[in-house]
PDB file of C-alpha atoms in Angstrom:
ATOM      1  CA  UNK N   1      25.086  89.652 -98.241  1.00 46.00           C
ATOM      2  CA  UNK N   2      23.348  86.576 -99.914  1.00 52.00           C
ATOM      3  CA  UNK N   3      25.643  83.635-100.329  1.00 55.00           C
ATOM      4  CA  UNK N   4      24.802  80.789-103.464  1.00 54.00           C
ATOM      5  CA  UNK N   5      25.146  78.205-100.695  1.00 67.00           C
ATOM      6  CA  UNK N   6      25.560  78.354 -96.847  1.00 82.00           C
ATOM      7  CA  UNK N   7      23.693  75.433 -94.200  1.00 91.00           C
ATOM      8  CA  UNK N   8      22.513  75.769 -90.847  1.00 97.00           C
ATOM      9  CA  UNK N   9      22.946  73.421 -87.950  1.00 96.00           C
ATOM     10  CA  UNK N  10      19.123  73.554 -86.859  1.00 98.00           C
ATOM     11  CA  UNK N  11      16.175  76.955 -86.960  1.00 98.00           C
ATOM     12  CA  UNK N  12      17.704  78.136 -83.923  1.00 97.00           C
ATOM     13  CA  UNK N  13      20.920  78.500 -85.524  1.00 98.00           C
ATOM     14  CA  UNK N  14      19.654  80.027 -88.628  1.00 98.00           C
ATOM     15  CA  UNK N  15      17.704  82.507 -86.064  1.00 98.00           C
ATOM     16  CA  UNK N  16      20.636  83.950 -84.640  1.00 97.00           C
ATOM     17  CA  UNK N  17      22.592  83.547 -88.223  1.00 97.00           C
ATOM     18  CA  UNK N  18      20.014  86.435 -89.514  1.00 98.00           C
ATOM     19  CA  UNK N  19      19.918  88.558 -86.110  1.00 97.00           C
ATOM     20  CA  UNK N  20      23.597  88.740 -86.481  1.00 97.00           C
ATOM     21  CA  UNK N  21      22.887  90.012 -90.294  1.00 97.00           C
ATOM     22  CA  UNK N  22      19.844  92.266 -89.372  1.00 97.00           C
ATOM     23  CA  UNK N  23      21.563  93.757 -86.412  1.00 94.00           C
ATOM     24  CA  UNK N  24      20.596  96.378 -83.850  1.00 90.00           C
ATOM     25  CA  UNK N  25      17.492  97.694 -84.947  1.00 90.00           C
ATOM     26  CA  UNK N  26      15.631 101.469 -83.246  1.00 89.00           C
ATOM     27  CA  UNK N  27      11.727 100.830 -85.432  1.00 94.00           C
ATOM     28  CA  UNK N  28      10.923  98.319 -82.219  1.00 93.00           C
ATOM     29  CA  UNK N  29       9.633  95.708 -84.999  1.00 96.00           C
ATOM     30  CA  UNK N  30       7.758  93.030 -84.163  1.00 96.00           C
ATOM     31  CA  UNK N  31       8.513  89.386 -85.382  1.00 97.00           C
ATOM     32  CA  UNK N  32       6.071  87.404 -86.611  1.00 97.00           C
ATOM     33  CA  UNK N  33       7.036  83.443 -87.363  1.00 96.00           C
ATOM     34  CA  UNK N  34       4.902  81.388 -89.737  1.00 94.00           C
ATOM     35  CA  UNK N  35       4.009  77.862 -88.653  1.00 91.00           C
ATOM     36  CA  UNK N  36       5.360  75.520 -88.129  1.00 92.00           C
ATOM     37  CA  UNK N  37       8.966  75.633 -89.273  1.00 95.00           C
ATOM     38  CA  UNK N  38       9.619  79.271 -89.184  1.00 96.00           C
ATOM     39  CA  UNK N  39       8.454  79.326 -85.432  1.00 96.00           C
ATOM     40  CA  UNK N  40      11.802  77.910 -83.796  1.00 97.00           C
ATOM     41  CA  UNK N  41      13.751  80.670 -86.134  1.00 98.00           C
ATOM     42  CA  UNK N  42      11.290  83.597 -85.492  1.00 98.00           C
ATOM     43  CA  UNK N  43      11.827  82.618 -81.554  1.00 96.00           C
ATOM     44  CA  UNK N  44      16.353  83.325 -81.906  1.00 96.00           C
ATOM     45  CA  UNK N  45      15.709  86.161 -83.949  1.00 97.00           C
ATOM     46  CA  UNK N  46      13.155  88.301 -81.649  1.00 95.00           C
ATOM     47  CA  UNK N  47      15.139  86.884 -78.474  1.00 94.00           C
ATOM     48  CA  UNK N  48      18.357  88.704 -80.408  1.00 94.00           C
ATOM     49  CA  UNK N  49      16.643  91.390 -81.020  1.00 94.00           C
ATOM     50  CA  UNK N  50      14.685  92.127 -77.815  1.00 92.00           C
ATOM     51  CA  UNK N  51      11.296  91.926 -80.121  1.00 94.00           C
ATOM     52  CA  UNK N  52       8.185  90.781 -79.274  1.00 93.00           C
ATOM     53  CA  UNK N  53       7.119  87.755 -81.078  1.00 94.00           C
ATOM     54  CA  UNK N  54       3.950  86.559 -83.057  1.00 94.00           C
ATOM     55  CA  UNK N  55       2.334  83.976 -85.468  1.00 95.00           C
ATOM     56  CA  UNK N  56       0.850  84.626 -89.120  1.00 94.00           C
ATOM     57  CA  UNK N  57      -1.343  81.765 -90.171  1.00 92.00           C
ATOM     58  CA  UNK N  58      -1.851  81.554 -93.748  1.00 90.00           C
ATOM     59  CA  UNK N  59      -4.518  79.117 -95.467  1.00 88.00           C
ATOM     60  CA  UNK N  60      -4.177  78.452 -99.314  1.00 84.00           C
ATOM     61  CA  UNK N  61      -8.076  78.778-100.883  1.00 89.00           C
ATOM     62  CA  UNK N  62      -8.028  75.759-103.620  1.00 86.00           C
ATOM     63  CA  UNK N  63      -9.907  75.983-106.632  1.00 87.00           C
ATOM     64  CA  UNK N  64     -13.193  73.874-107.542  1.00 90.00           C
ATOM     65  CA  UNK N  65     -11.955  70.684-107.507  1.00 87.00           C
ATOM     66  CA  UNK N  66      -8.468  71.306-107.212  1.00 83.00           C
ATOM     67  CA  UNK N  67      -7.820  72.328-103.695  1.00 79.00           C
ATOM     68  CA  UNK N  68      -3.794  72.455-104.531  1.00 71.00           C
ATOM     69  CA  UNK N  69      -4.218  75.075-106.984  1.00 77.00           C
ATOM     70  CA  UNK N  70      -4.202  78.312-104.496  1.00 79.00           C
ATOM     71  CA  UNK N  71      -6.606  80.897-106.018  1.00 86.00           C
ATOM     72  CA  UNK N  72      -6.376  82.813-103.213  1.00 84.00           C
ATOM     73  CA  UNK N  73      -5.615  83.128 -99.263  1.00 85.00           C
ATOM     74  CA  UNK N  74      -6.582  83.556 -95.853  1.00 88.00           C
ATOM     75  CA  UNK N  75      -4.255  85.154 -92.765  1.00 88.00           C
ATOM     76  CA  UNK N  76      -5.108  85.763 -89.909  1.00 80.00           C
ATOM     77  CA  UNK N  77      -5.149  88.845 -87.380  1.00 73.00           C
ATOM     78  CA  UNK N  78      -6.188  91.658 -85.853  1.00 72.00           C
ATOM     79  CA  UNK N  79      -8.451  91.762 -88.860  1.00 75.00           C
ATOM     80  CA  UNK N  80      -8.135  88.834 -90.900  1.00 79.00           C
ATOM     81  CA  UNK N  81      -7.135  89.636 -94.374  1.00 81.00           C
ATOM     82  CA  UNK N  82      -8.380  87.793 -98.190  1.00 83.00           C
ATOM     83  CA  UNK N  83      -5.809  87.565-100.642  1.00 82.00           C
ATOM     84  CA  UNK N  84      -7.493  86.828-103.837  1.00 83.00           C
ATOM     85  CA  UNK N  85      -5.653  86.255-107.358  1.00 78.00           C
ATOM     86  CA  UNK N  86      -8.639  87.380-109.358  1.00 81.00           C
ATOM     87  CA  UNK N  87      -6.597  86.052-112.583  1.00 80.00           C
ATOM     88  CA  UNK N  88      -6.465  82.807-111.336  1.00 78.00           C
ATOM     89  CA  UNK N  89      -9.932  82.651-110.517  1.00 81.00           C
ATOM     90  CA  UNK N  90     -11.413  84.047-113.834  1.00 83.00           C
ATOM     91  CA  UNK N  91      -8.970  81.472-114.984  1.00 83.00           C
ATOM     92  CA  UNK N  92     -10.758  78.716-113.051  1.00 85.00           C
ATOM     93  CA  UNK N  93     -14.032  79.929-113.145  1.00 86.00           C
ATOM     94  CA  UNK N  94     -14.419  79.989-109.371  1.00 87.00           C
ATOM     95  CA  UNK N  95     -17.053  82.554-108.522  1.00 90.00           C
ATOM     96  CA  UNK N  96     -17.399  84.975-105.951  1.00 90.00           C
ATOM     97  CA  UNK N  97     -19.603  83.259-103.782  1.00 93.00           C
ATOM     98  CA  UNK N  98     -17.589  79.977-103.881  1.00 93.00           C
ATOM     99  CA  UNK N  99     -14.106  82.204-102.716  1.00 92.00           C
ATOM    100  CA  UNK N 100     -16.471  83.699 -99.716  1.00 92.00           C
ATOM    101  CA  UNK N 101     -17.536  80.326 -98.424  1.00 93.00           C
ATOM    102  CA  UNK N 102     -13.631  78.939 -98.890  1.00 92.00           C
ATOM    103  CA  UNK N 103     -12.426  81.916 -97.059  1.00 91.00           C
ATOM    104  CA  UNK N 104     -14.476  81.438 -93.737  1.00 92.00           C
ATOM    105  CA  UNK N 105     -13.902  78.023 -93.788  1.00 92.00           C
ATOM    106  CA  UNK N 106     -10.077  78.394 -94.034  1.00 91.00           C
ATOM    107  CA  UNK N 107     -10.413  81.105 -91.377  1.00 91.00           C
ATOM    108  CA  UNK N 108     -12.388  79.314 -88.876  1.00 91.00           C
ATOM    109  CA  UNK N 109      -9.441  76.691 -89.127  1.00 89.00           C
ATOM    110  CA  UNK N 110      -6.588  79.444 -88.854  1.00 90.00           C
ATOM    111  CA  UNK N 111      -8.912  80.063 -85.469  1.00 89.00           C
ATOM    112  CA  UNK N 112      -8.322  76.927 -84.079  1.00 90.00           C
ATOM    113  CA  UNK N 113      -4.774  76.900 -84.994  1.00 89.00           C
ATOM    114  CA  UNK N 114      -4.333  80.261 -83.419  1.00 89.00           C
ATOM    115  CA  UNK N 115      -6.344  78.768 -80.334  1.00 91.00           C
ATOM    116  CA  UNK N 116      -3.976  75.721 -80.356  1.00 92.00           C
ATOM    117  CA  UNK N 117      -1.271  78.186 -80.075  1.00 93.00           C
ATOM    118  CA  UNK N 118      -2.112  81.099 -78.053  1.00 90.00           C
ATOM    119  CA  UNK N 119      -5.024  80.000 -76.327  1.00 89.00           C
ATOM    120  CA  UNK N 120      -6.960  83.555 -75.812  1.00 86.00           C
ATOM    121  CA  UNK N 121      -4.071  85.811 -76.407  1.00 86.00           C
ATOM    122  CA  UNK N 122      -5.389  88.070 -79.290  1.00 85.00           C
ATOM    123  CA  UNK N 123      -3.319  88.911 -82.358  1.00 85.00           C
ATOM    124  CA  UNK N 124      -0.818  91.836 -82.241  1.00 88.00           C
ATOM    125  CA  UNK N 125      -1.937  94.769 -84.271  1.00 90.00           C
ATOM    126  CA  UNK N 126      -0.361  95.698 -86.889  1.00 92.00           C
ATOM    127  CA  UNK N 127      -1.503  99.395 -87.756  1.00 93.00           C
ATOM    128  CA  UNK N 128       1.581 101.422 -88.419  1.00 96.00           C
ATOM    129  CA  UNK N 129       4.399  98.880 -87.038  1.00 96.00           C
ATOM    130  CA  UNK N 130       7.371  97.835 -88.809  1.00 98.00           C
ATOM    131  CA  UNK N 131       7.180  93.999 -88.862  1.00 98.00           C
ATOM    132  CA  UNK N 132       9.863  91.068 -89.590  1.00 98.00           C
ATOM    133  CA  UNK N 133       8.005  88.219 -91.500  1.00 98.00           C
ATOM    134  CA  UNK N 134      10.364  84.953 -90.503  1.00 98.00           C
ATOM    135  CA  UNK N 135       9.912  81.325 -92.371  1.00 95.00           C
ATOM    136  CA  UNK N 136      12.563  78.185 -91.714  1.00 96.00           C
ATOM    137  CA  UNK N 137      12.691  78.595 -95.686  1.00 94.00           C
ATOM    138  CA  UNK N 138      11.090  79.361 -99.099  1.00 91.00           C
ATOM    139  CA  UNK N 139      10.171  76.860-101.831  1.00 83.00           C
ATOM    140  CA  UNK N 140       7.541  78.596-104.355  1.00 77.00           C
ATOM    141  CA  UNK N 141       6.629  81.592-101.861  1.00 81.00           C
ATOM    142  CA  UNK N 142       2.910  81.297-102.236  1.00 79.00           C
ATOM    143  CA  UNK N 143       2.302  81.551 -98.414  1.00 83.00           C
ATOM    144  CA  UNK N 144       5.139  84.617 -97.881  1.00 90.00           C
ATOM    145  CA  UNK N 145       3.615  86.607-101.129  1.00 87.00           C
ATOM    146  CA  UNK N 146       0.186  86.132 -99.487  1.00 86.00           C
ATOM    147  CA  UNK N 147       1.145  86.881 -96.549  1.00 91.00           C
ATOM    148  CA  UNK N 148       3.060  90.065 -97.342  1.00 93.00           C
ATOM    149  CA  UNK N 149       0.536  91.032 -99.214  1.00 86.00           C
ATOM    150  CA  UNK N 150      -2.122  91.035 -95.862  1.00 86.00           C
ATOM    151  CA  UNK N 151       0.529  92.691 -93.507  1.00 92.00           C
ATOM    152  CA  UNK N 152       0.130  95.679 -96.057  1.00 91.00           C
ATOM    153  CA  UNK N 153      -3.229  95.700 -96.004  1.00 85.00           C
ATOM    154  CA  UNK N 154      -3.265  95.482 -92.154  1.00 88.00           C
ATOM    155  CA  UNK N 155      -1.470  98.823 -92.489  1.00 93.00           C
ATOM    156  CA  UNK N 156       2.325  97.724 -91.123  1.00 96.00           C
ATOM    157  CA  UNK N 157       4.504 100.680 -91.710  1.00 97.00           C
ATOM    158  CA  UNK N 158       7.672  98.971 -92.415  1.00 98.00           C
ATOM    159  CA  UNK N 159       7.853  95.390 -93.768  1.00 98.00           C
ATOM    160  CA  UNK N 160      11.264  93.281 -93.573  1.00 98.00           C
ATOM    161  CA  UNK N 161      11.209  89.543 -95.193  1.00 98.00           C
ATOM    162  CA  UNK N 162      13.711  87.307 -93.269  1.00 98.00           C
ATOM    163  CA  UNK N 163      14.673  83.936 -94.151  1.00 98.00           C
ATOM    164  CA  UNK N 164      17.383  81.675 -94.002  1.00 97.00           C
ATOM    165  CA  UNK N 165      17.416  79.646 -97.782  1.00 96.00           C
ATOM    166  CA  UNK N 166      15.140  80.742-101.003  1.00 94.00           C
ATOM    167  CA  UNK N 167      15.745  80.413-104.342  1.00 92.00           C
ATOM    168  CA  UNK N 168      17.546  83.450-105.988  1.00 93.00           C
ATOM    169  CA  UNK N 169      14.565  84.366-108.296  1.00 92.00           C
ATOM    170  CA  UNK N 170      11.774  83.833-105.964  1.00 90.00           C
ATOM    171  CA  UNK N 171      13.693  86.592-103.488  1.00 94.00           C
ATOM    172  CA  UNK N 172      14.039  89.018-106.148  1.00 94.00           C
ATOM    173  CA  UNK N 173      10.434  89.100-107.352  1.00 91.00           C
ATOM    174  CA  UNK N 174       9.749  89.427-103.708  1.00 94.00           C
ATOM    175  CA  UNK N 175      11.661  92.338-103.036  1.00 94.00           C
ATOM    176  CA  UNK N 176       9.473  94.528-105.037  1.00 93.00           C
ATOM    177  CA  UNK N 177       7.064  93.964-102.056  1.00 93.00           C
ATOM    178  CA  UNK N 178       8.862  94.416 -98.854  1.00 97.00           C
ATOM    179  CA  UNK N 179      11.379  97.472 -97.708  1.00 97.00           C
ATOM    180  CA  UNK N 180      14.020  95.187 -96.610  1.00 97.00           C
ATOM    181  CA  UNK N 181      15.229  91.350 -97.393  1.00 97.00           C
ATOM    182  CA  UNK N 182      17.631  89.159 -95.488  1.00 97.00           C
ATOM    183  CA  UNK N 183      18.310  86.258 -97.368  1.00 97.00           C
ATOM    184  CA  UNK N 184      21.265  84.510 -96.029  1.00 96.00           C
ATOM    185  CA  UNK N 185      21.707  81.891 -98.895  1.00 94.00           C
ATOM    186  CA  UNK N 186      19.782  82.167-102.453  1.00 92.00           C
ATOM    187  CA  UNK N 187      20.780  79.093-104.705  1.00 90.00           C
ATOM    188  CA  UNK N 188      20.360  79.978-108.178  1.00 87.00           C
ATOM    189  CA  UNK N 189      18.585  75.888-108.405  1.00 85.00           C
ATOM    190  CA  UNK N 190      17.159  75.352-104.912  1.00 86.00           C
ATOM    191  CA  UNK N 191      16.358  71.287-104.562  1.00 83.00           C
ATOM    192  CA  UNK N 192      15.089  71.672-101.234  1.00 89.00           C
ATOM    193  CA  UNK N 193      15.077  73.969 -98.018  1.00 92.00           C
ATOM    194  CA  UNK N 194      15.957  70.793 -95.923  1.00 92.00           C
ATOM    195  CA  UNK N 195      19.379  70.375 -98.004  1.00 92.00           C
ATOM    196  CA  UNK N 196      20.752  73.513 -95.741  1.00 94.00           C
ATOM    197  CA  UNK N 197      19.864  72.289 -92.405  1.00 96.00           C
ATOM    198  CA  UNK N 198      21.709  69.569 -90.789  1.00 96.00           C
ATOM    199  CA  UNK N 199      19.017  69.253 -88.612  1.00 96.00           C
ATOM    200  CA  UNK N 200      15.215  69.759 -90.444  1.00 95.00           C
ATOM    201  CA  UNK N 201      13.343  67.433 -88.223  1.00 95.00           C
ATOM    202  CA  UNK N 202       9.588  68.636 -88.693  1.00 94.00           C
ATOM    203  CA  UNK N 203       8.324  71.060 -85.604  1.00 95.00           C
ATOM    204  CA  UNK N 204       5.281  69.800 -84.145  1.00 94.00           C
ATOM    205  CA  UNK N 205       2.615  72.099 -82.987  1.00 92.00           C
ATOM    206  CA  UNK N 206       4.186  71.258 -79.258  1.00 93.00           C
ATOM    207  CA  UNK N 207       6.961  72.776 -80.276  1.00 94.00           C
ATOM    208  CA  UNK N 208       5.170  76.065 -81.947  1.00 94.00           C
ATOM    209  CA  UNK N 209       3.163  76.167 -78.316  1.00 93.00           C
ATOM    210  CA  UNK N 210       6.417  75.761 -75.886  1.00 92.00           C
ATOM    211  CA  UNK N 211       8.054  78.451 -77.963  1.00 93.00           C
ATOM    212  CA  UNK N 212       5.073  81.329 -77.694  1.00 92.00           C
ATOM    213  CA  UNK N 213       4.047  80.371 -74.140  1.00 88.00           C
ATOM    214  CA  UNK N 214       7.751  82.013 -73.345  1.00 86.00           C
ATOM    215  CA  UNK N 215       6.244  84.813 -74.360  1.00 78.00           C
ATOM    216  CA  UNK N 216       3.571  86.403 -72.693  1.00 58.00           C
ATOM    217  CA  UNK N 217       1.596  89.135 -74.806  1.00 49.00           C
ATOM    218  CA  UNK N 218       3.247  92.006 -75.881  1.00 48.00           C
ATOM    219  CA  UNK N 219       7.071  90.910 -73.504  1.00 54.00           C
ATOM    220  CA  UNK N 220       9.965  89.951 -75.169  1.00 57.00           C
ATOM    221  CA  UNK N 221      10.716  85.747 -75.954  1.00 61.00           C
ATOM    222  CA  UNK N 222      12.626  84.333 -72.638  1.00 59.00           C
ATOM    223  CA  UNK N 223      15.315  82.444 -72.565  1.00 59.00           C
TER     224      UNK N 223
END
């Protein structure tokens, strides 16, 4: 059950806080973190849950001139995935061509993230596996709706959102896109996802790299 207001000591905490609420599971899903922050709390949650663990890198596409206005989105994978918002581009009057270029720019950079992070290990496919999509927290839920929207397209069979914090609207539009949501504390006014950690130091890609080296491809996280 969502609660209006409920803090976490640290990600690891909140990890564990939504195995306990997710419980035993019999799909075999695999949990997939998105970077940084929602590493450390991906990490409890598949070690709870005796899941393997991944990464989904996500890359915003700006528009002309106004790279913080997302018209679209990158993520990575077995086969990388575009998430266009053809409204907002019409809108814009980004063209085709211009989306193209952005996209294999932002996807040679999800590369070298994934390189950073993994070194060679290839992504996990996705084809026809139910999948938990973990962040430390959601804000606006541009990078979790694009996301989503690319482990659908990469054919997952079964698609759970779980996240410690969001704001109560944002998790209700997004439940029209997932199967299941675990949301263990939806605000009606959320001021910010670090108000519900006592600790919200920033995870450095050290951290992100630790965490999935103690898992080896396709093995459960170690303790």
């Amino acid at each position: 059950m969502m609660q209006s207001a409920l803090r976490f000591y640290d990600r690891a905490d909140a990890g564990r806080r939504l195995a306990e609420a997710i419980g035993a599971r019999n799909d075999a899903p695999v949990v997939l973190g998105l970077p940084r922050g929602g590493v450390p709390v991906a990490f409890e949650l598949a070690r709870c849950l005796h899941a393997p663990l991944d990464i989904l890198l996500v890359r915003k596409i700006g528009a002309p001139g106004y790279p913080e206005y997302a018209i679209g989105a990158v993520v990575d994978g077995k086969n990388p995935q575009r998430v266009m918002n053809e409204d907002v581009l019409a809108y814009c009057g980004a063209s085709l061509d211009y989306f193209e270029k952005e996209a294999a720019r932002q996807l040679e950079e999800i590369e070298r993230r994934r390189k950073v992070y993994l070194g060679d290990r290839p992504p996990t496919d996705l084809a026809n596996r139910s999948v938990i999509l973990v962040d430390d927290g959601i804000a606006t839920g541009a990078s979790v709706k694009a996301g989503l929207k690319a482990l659908r397209q990469a054919g997952a069979a079964h698609i759970t959102l779980a996240v410690p914090v969001a704001p109560r609207m944002v998790i209700e539009e997004l439940r029209a896109q997932v199967d299941e949501v675990f949301c263990l504390s939806a605000p009606e006014d959320l001021q910010a996802v670090s108000l519900h950690y006592d600790d919200f130091n920033q995870t450095s890609d050290g951290e992100v790299t630790e965490l999935l080296a103690r898992t080896a491809y396709g093995d459960l996280p170690k303790d």
